[in-house]
Structures are given as structure tokens and as C-alpha cells.
XYZ file of C-alpha atoms in Angstrom:
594
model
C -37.854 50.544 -41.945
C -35.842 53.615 -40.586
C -36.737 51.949 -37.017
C -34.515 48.607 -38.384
C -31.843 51.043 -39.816
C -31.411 52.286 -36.113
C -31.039 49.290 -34.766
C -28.682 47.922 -37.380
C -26.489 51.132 -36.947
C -26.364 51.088 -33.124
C -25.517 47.194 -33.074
C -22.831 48.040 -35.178
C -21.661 50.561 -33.051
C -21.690 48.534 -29.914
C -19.654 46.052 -31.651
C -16.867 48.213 -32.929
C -16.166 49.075 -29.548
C -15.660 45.114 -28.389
C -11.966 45.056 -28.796
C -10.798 43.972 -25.269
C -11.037 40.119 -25.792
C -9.105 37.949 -23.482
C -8.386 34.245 -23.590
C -8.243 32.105 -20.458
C -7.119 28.245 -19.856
C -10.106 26.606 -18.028
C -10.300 23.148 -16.759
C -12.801 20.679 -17.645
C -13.449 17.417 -15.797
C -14.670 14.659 -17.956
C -15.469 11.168 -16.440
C -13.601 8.703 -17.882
C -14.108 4.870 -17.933
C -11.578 2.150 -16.346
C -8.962 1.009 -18.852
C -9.454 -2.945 -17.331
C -13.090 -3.231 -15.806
C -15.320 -1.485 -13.143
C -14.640 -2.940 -9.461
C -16.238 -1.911 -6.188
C -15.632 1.569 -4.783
C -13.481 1.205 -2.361
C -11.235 -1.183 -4.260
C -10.938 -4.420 -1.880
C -7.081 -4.368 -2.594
C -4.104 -5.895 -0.329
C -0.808 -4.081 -1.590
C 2.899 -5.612 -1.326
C 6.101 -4.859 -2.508
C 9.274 -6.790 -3.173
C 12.109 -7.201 -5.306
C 14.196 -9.957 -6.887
C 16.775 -8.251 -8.248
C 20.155 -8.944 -6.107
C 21.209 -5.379 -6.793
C 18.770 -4.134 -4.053
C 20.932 -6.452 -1.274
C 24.700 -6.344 -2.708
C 25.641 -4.036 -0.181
C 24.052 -3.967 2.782
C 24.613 -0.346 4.235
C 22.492 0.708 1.795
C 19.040 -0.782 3.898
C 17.394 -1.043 0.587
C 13.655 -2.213 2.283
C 12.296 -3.995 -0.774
C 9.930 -6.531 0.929
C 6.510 -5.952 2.917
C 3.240 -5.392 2.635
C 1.984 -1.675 3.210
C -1.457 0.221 2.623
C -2.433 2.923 0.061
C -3.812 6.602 1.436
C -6.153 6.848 -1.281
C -9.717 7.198 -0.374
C -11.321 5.134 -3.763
C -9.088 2.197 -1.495
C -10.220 0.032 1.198
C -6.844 -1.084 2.233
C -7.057 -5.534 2.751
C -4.183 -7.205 4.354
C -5.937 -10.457 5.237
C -7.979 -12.089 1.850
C -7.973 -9.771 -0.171
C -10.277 -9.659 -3.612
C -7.043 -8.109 -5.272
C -3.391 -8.436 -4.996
C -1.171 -5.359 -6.351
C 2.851 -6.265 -6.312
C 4.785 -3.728 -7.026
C 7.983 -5.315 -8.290
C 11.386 -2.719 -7.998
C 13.586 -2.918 -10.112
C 16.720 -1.755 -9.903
C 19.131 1.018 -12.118
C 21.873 2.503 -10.860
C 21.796 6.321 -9.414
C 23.800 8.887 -11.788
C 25.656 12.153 -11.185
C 25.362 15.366 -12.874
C 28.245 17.493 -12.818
C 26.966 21.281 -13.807
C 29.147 24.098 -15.064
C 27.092 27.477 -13.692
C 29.307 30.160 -14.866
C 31.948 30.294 -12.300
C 30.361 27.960 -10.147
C 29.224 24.097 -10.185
C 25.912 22.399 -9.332
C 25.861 18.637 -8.414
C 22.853 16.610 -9.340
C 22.594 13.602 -7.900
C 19.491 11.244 -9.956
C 17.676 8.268 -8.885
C 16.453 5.468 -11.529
C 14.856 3.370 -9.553
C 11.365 1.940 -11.267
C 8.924 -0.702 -10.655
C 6.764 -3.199 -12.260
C 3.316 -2.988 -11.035
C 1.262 -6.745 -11.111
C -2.160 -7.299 -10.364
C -3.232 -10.452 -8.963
C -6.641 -12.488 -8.423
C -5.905 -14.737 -5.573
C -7.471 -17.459 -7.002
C -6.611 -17.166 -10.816
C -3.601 -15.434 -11.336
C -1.648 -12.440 -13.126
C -4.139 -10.546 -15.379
C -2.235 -7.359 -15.729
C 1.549 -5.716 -15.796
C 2.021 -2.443 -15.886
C 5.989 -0.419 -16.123
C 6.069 2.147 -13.561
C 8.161 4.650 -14.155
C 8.994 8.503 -12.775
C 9.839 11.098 -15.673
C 13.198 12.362 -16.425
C 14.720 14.844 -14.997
C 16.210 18.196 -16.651
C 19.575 18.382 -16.660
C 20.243 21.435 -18.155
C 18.342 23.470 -15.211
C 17.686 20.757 -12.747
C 15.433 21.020 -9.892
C 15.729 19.377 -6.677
C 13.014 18.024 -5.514
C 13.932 15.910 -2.062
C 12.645 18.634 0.140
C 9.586 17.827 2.443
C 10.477 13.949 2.883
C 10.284 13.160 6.469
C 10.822 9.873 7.706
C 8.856 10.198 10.621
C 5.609 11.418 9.024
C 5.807 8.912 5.950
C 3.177 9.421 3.111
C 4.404 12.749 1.256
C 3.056 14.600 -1.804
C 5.865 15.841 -3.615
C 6.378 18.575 -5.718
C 6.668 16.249 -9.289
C 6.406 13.008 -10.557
C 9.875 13.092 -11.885
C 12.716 10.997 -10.515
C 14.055 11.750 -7.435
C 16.560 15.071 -7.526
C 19.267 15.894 -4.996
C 20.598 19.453 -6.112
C 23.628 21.288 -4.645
C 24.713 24.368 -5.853
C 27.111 27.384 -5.505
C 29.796 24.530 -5.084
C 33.481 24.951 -6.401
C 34.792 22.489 -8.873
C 36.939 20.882 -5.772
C 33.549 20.953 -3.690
C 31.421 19.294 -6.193
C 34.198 16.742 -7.121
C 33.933 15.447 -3.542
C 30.748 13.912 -4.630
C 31.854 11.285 -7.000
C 32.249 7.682 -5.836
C 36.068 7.019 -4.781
C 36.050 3.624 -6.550
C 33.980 4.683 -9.674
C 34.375 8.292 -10.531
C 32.009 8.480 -12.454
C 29.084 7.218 -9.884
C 27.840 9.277 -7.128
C 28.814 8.849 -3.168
C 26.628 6.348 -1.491
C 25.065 8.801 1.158
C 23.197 11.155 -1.415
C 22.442 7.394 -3.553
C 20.827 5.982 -0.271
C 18.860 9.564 -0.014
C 17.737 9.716 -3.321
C 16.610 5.935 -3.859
C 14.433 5.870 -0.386
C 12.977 8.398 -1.798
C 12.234 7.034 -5.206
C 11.116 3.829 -3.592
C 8.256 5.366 -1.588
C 7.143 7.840 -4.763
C 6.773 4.915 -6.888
C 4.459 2.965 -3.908
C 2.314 6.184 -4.186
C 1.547 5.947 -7.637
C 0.152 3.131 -7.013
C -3.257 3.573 -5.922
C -4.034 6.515 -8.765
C -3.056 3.788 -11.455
C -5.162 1.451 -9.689
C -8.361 3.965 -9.899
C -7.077 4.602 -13.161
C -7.763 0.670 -14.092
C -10.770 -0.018 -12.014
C -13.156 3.089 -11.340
C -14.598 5.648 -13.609
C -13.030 8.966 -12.307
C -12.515 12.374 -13.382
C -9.533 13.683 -15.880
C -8.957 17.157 -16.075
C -8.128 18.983 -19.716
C -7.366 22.545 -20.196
C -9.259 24.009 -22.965
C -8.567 27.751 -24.022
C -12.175 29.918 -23.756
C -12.200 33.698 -24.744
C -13.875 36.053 -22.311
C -14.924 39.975 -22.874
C -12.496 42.314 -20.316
C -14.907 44.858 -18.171
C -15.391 47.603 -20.937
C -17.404 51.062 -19.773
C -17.867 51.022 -24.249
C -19.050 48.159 -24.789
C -21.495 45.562 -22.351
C -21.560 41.725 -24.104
C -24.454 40.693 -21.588
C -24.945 37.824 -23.995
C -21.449 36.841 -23.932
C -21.090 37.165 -20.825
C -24.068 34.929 -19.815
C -22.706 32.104 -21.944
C -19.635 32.690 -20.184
C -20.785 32.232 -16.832
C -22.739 29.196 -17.822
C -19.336 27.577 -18.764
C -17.306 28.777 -15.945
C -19.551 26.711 -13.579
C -20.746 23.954 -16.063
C -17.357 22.498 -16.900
C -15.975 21.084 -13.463
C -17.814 18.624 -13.501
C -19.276 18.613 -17.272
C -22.802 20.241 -16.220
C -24.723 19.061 -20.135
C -27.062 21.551 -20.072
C -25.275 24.501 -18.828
C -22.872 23.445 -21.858
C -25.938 23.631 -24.067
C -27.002 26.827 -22.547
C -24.084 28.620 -23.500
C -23.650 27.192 -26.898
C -27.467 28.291 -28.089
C -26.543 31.843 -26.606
C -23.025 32.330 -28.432
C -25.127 30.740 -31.744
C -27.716 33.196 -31.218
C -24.925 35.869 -30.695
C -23.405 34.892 -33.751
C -25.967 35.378 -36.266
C -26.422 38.901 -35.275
C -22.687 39.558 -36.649
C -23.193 40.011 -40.596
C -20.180 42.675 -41.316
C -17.330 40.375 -41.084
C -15.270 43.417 -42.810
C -15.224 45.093 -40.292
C -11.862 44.197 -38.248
C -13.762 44.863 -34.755
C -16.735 42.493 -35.639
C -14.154 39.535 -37.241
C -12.731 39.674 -34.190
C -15.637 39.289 -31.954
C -17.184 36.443 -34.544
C -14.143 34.675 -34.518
C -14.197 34.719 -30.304
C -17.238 33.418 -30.574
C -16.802 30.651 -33.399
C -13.971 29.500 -30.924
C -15.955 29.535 -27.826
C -18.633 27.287 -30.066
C -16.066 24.922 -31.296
C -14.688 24.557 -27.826
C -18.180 23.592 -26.294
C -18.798 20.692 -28.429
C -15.303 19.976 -27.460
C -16.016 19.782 -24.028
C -19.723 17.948 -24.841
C -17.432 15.592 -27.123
C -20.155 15.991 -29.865
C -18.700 16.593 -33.015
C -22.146 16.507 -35.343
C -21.600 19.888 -36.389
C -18.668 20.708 -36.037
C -17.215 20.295 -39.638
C -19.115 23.181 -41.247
C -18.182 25.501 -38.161
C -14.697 24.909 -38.291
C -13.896 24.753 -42.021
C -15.817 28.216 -42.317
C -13.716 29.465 -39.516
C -10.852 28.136 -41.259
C -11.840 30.472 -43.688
C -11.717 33.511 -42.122
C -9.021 33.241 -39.885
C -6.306 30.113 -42.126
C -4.244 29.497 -38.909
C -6.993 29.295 -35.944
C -5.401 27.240 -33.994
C -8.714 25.855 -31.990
C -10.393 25.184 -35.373
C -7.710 22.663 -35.951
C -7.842 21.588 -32.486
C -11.152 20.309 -33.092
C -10.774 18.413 -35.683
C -7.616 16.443 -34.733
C -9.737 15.541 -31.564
C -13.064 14.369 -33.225
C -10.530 12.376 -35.562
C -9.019 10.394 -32.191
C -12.271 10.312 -30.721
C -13.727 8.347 -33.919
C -10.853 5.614 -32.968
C -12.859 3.800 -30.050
C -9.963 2.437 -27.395
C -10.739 -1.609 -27.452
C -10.950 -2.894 -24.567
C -7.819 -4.755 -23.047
C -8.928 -8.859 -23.037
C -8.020 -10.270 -19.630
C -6.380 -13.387 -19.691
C -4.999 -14.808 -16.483
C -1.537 -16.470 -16.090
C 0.368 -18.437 -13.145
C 2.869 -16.530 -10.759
C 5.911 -15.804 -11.825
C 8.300 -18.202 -10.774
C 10.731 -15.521 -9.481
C 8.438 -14.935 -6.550
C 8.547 -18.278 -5.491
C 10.719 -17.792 -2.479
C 9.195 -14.469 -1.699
C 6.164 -13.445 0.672
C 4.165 -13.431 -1.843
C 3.524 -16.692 -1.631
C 2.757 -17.138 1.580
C 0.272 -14.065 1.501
C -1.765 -15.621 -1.336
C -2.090 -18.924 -0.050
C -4.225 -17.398 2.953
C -7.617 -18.306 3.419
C -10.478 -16.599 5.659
C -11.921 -19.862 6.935
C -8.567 -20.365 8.636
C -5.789 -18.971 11.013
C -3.308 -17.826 8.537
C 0.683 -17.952 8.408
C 3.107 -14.603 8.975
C 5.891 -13.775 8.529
C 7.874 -15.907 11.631
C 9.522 -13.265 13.758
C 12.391 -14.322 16.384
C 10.726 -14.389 19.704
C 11.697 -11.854 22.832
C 14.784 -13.224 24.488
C 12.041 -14.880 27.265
C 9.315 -15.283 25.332
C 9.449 -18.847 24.457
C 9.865 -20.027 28.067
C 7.434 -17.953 29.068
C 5.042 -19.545 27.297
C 5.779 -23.129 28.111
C 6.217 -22.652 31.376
C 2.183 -21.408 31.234
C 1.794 -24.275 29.312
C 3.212 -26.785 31.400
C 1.805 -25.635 34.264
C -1.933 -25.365 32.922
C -1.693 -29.071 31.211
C -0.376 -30.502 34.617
C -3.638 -29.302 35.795
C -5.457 -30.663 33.052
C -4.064 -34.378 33.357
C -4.979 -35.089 36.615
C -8.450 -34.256 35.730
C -8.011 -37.055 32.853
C -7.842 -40.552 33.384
C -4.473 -42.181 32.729
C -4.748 -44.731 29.429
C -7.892 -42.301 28.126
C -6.779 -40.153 25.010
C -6.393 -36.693 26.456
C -3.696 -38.165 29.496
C -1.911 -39.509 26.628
C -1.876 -36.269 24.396
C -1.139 -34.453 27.127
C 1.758 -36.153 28.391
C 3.142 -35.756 25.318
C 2.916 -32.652 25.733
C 4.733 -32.188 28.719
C 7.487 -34.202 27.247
C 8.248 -32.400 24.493
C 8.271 -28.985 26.165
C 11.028 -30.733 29.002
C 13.137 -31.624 25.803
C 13.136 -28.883 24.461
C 16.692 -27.037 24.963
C 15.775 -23.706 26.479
C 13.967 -25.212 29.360
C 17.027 -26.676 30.855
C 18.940 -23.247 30.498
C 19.642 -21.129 33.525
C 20.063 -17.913 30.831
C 15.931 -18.313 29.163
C 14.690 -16.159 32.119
C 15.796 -12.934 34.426
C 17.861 -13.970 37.004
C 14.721 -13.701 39.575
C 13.006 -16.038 38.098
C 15.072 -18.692 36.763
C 15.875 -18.887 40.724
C 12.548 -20.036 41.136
C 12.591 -22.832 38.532
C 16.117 -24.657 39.269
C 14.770 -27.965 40.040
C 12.660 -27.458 36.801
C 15.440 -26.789 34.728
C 17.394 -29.281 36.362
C 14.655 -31.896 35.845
C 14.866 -30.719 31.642
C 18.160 -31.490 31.514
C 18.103 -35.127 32.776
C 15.053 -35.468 30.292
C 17.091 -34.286 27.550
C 19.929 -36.611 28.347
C 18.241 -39.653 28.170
C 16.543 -38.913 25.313
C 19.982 -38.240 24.117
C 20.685 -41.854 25.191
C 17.736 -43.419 23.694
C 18.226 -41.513 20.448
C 21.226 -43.049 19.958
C 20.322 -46.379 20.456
C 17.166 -46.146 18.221
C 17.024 -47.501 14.834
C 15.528 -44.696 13.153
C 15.647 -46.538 9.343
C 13.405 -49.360 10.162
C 11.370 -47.788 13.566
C 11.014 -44.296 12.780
C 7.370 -44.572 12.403
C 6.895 -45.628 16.339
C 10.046 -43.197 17.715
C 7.281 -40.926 19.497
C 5.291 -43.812 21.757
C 8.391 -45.580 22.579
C 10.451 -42.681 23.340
C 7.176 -42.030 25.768
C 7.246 -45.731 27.323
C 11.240 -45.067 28.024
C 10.698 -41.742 30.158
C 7.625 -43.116 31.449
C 9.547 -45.917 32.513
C 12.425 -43.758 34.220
C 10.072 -40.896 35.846
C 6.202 -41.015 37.250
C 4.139 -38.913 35.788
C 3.733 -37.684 39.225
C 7.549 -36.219 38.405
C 6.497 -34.124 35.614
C 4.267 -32.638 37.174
C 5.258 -31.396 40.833
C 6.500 -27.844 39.387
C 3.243 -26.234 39.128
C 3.965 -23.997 42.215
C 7.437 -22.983 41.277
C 6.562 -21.615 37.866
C 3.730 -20.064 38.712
C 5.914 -17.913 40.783
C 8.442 -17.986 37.598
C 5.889 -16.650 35.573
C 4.799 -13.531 37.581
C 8.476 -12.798 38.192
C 9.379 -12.826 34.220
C 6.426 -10.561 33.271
C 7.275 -8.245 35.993
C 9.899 -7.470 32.868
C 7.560 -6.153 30.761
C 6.727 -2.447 30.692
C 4.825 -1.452 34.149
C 1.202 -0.634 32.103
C 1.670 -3.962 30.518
C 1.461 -6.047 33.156
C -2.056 -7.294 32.968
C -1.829 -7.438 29.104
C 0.860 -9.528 29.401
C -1.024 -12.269 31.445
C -3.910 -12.023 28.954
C -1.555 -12.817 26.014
C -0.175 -16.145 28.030
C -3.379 -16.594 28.900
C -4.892 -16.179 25.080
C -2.322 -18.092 24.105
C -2.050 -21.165 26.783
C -6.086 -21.790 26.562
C -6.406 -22.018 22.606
C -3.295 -24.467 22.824
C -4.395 -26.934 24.854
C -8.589 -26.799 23.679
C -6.526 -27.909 20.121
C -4.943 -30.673 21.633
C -7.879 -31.953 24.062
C -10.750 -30.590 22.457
C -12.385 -29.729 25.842
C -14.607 -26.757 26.875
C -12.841 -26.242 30.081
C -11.476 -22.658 28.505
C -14.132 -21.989 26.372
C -14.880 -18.343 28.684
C -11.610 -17.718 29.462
C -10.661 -17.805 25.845
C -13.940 -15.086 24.953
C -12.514 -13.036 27.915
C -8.828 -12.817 26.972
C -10.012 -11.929 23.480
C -12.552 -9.508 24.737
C -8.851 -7.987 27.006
C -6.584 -7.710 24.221
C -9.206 -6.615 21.611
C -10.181 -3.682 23.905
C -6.958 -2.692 24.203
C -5.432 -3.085 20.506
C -8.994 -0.999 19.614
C -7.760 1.866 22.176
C -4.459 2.217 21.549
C -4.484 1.573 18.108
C -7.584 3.626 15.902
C -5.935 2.741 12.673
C -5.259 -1.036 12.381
C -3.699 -1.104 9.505
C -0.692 -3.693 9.331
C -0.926 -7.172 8.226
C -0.780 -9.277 11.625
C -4.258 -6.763 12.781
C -6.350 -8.380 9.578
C -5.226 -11.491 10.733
C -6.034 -10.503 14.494
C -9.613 -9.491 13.558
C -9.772 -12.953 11.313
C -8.262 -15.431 14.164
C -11.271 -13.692 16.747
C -13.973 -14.279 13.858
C -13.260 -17.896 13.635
C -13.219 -18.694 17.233
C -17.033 -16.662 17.571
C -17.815 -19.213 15.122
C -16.406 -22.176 17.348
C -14.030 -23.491 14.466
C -11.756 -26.258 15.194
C -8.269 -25.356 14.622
C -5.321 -27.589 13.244
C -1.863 -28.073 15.516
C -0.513 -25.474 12.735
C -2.865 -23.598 12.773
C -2.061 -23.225 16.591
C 1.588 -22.490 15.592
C 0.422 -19.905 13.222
C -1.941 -18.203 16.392
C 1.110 -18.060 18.734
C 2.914 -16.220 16.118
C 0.391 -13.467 15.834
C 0.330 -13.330 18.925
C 3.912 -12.881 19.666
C 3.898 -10.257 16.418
C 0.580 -7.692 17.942
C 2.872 -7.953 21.379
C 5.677 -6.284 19.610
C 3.205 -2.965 19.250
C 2.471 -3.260 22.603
């Protein structure tokens, strides 16, 4: 008995002494589930962005970039710009910039505010629209306003930046004349274009980099961080909590990520700890009972089990009225008894306002094919080029094909329409070195072109349009020998080395395999033959070496679409005369990195 009396009295003592409790705000990562449905880690995502608001291209000084596709730096993303499983549009939308005029005792600041938002849609290729999200940047304090422009660098792209509020150009320290200079001459009350034009590029990018944590947000369990308040015993000579501070370390390194049975660990202890307290009238032991009620309470917070939690809290409701964690508690396990429903997904046609934009084009690729891009205007001797290679290589071809067979007649075809075309006859489509080379060849395009001129305007295209093309044919034929047409192989051969000798020194070679690439797949389309079946691997085998070397990260559009055009010709696919069009654009596009 007088054994228990000691060891009542000295517990008591120890706990008098625990008066140097602290509170600290630690952070506990929960996983929590996609607010749409789980997808594949990496997301299989192609990203765009566009606009149709006419705001965006009123005034052209402004170089608002609204249109393009681009690539998210998150690593839960695995970036798709050929077919991809998902398409995310970010729509902007545009809201004018404002200016903030601020009084700082005898000075002025000058805020200048971007408003630019987006809508973000999600897209299944195949079945539409299932989702539309607002996205928005937060508002801005004008009262103390921060700037928050600094870091952007042009040059290095892809920021982090110091909020998600909208984009902030301060100046301060100015006088009232200085800040007035600011305002927009024709609207006084609108800011000057060059700090609009700084803010909204800004603005523009930070809304493309929310994008891929609202898409991880929607599709892939992740972790949320929540700060929950956890008392903790100061280093006290008096007094040692080793219980405490056991339970304490258990949560310290249980809680990022939520580690169950550490959690569990540390609630049993403080429980344990808890029922040794039985003088609550004393104002030392409250206070160390209460620490630990609150350190209970915040453990099933974190475990999000809220079985027992009623008793706990209502009887620490009753010894301390205004406990602010007690209440906490139960305002939680009241929104946690609300499940979230699910969002139904229901799938809608495109917009009709994207009709004319890229959009379109980008979703109607398909991997079994060679895809459309964007058509880029050619380098100023780029299109020559090219059909002089042409030419040249089909002249070739049609004296190893019988005249009257199918091939001689595609082929001559062929050579006709690349002498009427307009550019051949000009003396301006190559350098000056080698357009010396092809005179007569020009000169020979130009009579072409006339007398198609002529027959043109004899033809009666309302009731014989459907035969123009065989009888336009018969007419040359009838004027020139094929023979004719094809006595300039020598002179643009010469033509052709003398043009590329344009092209950067290093580039030389690569240049050749591009024609090259490009002649062979041409005429296999039109004549089906095997004749540049190798050639065709070992161009590829050039130009993919070399795009692989110089370029790690293939990450643009017209790469995908690379890597998809060398796929289908490993598996010996027959290609369409557009889809031949399509390949010489590529082409033309992954020349412009060179």
C-alpha cells in the first residue's frame, strides 16, 4: 500500500513539472482517389492549345501564340503527339489586363494584372468531350501587391513560379508623374501595351502548367498534403515524457506517407498515457491531458477513423469549452460521412467553334496511316529541288517500262505535271549557279506551260472535264517525244548538287538523304515497284540516326509522326497519293530542325 502511495506521489510530481508544451503544424500525405476514373501511369495524353476568341488576334503586335500543340513536364505524363489515348485542349480565353494605381505614402506603386484564363477539355479521340474544367489563377492583392514576373526566361521555358495567382508586374518608388506614364494613351484607364504583352505571356504559359497536376488530379490516385496541428513536450532537465515522446516520434515519421500502424502505435501509447492522469485539478496535469486528448483526436484524424471519436471529443469539450481541435474533428467526420459521388461520364461531339482549328486535323489522325501537319511554306528552293530529283529519277524509271504498259503511262504523267508546274520554268526557283545549269530545262517548262495554256482554252471543261487529263497527255505527246522530256537528266543532276551546296556545310549529306527519302517513297506510290525498296530502309536508317543524335528529346509533333511514317514502311504498307503529300510535308517540317 505505502509502496502504491509512492508511486502515486512521484507520478504526480513528474507531471507538475510538464509545463513546456509546444504545438507544431505537421504535414500528412493522404492518397486520394481520381475525381473522373483511374488511367494508366504515365497518362497516354497529347496536349494542345488554342483559342477562338478574336480578342487574342485584334492587334497583332501583341504575338498572342494561342495555337499549337506542346508537351507537359510532369513525370505521371507520357507526353503523345501522334494517336494519342487522350486529348487535353486548353481553350484561352481572353479578359482584358488591368492597372493598379497605388498611393504608398509619398510615393506610388503601379500594378499591372493579367486575367487571362482557360477552359481545360478533355477529349477521347474516338468518342468525344467527356469533361470541362474553368481554369483559373487566383486574385491578386491589391492592397500590398506582390510581383511575381521574376524568374521567367524565354529561353529556358518551363518555370515554377513563386504563386498560382495571376500574373503581377509591380513597380514601385515611382512619382505620381512616373506611374501615370503607365496608363494606355487612348484608354486611361488601361495599362500600356508593353507591360500587357509581359504580363499575358506570362499568364498564358502558367495556365499550360497547371495542366498536367489537374490532369493527375482527374486520373491517378496521388498524394494531398494537410497540415494538422500535433503538440510535442520541449527538452525539459524536470520533467522526461519518454512515453510522449515515443508516440511522437512514431507520428513524425508515420504521417508522410500515412504509415497505419505507426499511427496506431502512437495512439495506444498516448491512450495508455492518458489513463495514468486522474487529477485533472491540477492545472499542470489538465494541461498535459488535454495535449494528449488532442494528439488522440488528431490521429484518428489522420487514420480518418472516426469510431470513437465522439466520446473523446465531447469529454474534451468538457474540460477545455473552446478546444479548437475537438471541434475540428467533428466538422471533419461530419464531411467525411458525405461520400463525393462519382462524376457520370457522358460523352458529347466537338464543339463546333473548333471546327476551323487544328484540332481537327490532330484528331482525325490515325496510326495505321501517314498523317496530315500543319502545311508549312517550303524553303525558297525547296520545291524545285525536289522535282528536279523527281524528274530526273522517273526519267530513269520509264525507259525501264514499256511504253502503252501502266507504269510508262503513270509516269509520264508525272513528268508532265511537274514541267507545268510554274516554278520550273522560273530562272529565280534556284541559286544563280544552278539555275545556269538547267536553262534549257526551264526553257523547255515554259513552252509546256504555254500550250497547255492554249489547249486549256480551247477545252470544253462543262461537258469533257472528266477526260481533261488523257487528252491534255495525247496533245503534248503529240507536240514533244517522250524522248524530249526526258534528255535533262544530266543537267539537273548537276542542278541538284549545286542547290544543296546551299545548305549548311555539315548538312550536305543529310540533305541528299532527305531528296533521296523523299524521291524513292514518291515514285514506289505511283509504280508500286521494288526498285527502291533498300534505298528507302537506308535513307531512313540516315536520317533516323541523325534526328536520334542530335535530338535526345523528340518531343514535337512532326517527330511522333516521324517515328509513325518509319513504322508503317517496316511493315511494307501501301501508301495513298495523299498520303505521299502528307510524307513530303514531314519531311520538309524535321528539315527545318536540321
Amino acid at each position: 500500500m505505502k509502496n502504491n502511495l509512492l508511486l502515486f506521489i512521484l507520478l504526480i510530481s513528474s507531471l507538475s513539472n510538464a509545463q513546456k508544451i509546444r504545438w507544431d503544424n505537421l504535414s500528412v500525405r493522404r492518397e486520394v482517389q481520381p475525381s473522373l476514373f483511374l488511367k494508366e501511369n504515365p497518362l497516354d495524353v497529347g496536349f494542345l492549345y488554342t483559342s477562338t476568341d478574336q480578342d487574342f488576334f485584334a492587334d497583332q503586335t501583341m504575338q498572342y501564340y494561342v495555337a499549337d500543340t506542346d508537351v507537359l513536364h510532369n513525370n505521371f505524363i507520357a507526353n503523345n503527339l501522334g494517336c494519342p489515348k487522350l486529348v487535353a485542349l486548353l481553350e484561352y480565353k481572353y479578359q482584358p489586363a488591368t492597372l493598379h494605381i497605388i498611393k504608398k505614402d509619398l510615393k506610388y506603386q503601379v500594378a499591372v494584372i493579367s486575367h487571362l484564363y482557360a477552359n481545360l477539355l478533355l477529349i477521347d479521340p474516338e468518342k468525344g468531350v467527356f469533361d470541362v474544367q474553368e481554369v483559373k489563377l487566383g486574385d491578386a492583392d491589391l492592397v500590398n501587391p506582390v510581383g511575381n514576373t521574376k524568374g521567367y526566361n524565354s529561353n529556358l521555358g518551363y518555370l515554377d513560379y513563386p504563386n498560382n495567382l495571376n500574373t503581377t508586374l509591380l513597380l514601385s518608388d515611382l512619382s505620381e508623374f512616373e506611374a501615370n506614364q503607365y496608363r494606355e494613351q487612348k484608354n486611361l484607364n488601361l495599362p500600356r501595351k508593353t507591360e500587357v504583352k509581359t504580363v499575358d505571356q506570362i499568364q498564358l504559359l502558367k495556365l499550360r502548367i497547371k495542366v498536367g497536376s489537374i490532369l493527375q488530379n482527374k486520373f491517378h490516385t496521388h498524394g494531398k498534403y494537410a497540415n494538422l496541428a500535433f503538440n510535442y513536450l520541449k527538452e525539459d532537465k524536470d520533467f522526461n515524457g519518454e512515453n510522449f515522446n515515443k508516440a511522437s516520434q512514431l507520428i513524425n515519421t508515420g504521417i508522410d506517407p500515412i504509415d497505419e500502424t505507426k499511427v496506431r502505435q502512437a495512439l495506444e501509447i498516448w491512450k495508455t498515457e492518458a489513463k495514468t492522469i486522474t487529477n485533472l485539478e491540477d492545472k499542470k496535469n489538465k494541461k498535459y491531458y488535454i495535449a494528449i486528448q488532442e494528439n488522440i483526436l488528431q490521429c484518428y484524424n489522420v487514420l480518418r477513423d472516426f469510431t470513437e471519436t465522439d466520446e473523446i471529443a465531447n469529454n474534451l469539450k468538457t474540460i477545455d469549452t473552446r478546444n479548437e481541435i475537438a471541434d475540428a474533428l467533428i466538422s471533419n467526420k461530419k464531411r467525411n460521412a458525405v461520400s463525393a459521388e462519382k462524376k457520370e461520364i457522358i460523352y458529347s461531339p466537338i464543339p463546333p467553334r473548333f471546327a476551323k482549328t487544328d484540332l481537327t486535323r490532330f484528331l482525325n489522325k490515325k496510326a495505321d496511316r501517314i498523317n496530315e501537319l500543319m502545311i508549312i511554306q517550303p524553303g525558297k528552293f525547296d520545291v524545285k529541288l525536289n522535282d528536279m530529283h523527281i524528274y530526273k529519277n522517273a526519267c530513269i524509271l520509264i525507259k525501264e517500262n514499256k511504253p502503252g504498259s501502266e507504269n510508262f503511262a503513270k509516269l509520264t504523267d508525272l513528268l508532265i505535271n511537274i514541267t507545268t508546274y510554274a516554278d520550273n520554268a522560273s530562272n529565280s526557283s534556284l541559286p544563280k549557279e544552278a539555275n545556269e545549269s538547267v536553262l534549257n530545262f526551264n526553257l523547255f517548262c515554259k513552252k509546256i506551260q504555254e500550250e497547255k495554256k492554249k489547249f486549256d482554252a480551247t477545252f470544253d471543261f462543262k461537258k469533257e472535264a472528266s477526260s481533261y487529263k488523257i487528252k491534255l497527255t495525247n496533245h503534248l505527246l503529240s507536240l514533244h517525244k517522250i524522248e524530249e522530256f526526258t534528255s535533262f537528266n544530266d543537267v539537273l543532276s548537276v542542278a541538284v548538287d549545286k542547290t544543296i551546296a546551299y545548305t549548311k556545310p555539315e548538312n550536305t549529306v543529310l540533305a541528299h538523304d532527305f531528296i533521296d527519302f523523299n524521291m524513292a517513297m514518291t515514285l514506289k506510290q505511283l509504280t508500286n515497284t521494288t526498285k527502291f525498296d533498300n534505298l528507302i530502309k537506308e535513307k531512313m536508317s540516315n536520317i533516323t540516326s541523325y534526328l536520334d543524335k542530335k535530338f535526345p528529346v523528340q518531343n514535337k509533333e512532326v517527330f511522333f509522326e516521324y517515328k509513325n511514317i518509319c513504322k508503317l514502311i517496316q511493315e511494307n504498307k501501301k501508301f495513298s497519293h495523299d498520303e505521299i503529300i502528307y510524307f513530303s510535308n514531314t519531311l520538309n517540317y524535321l528539315y527545318t530542325y536540321c
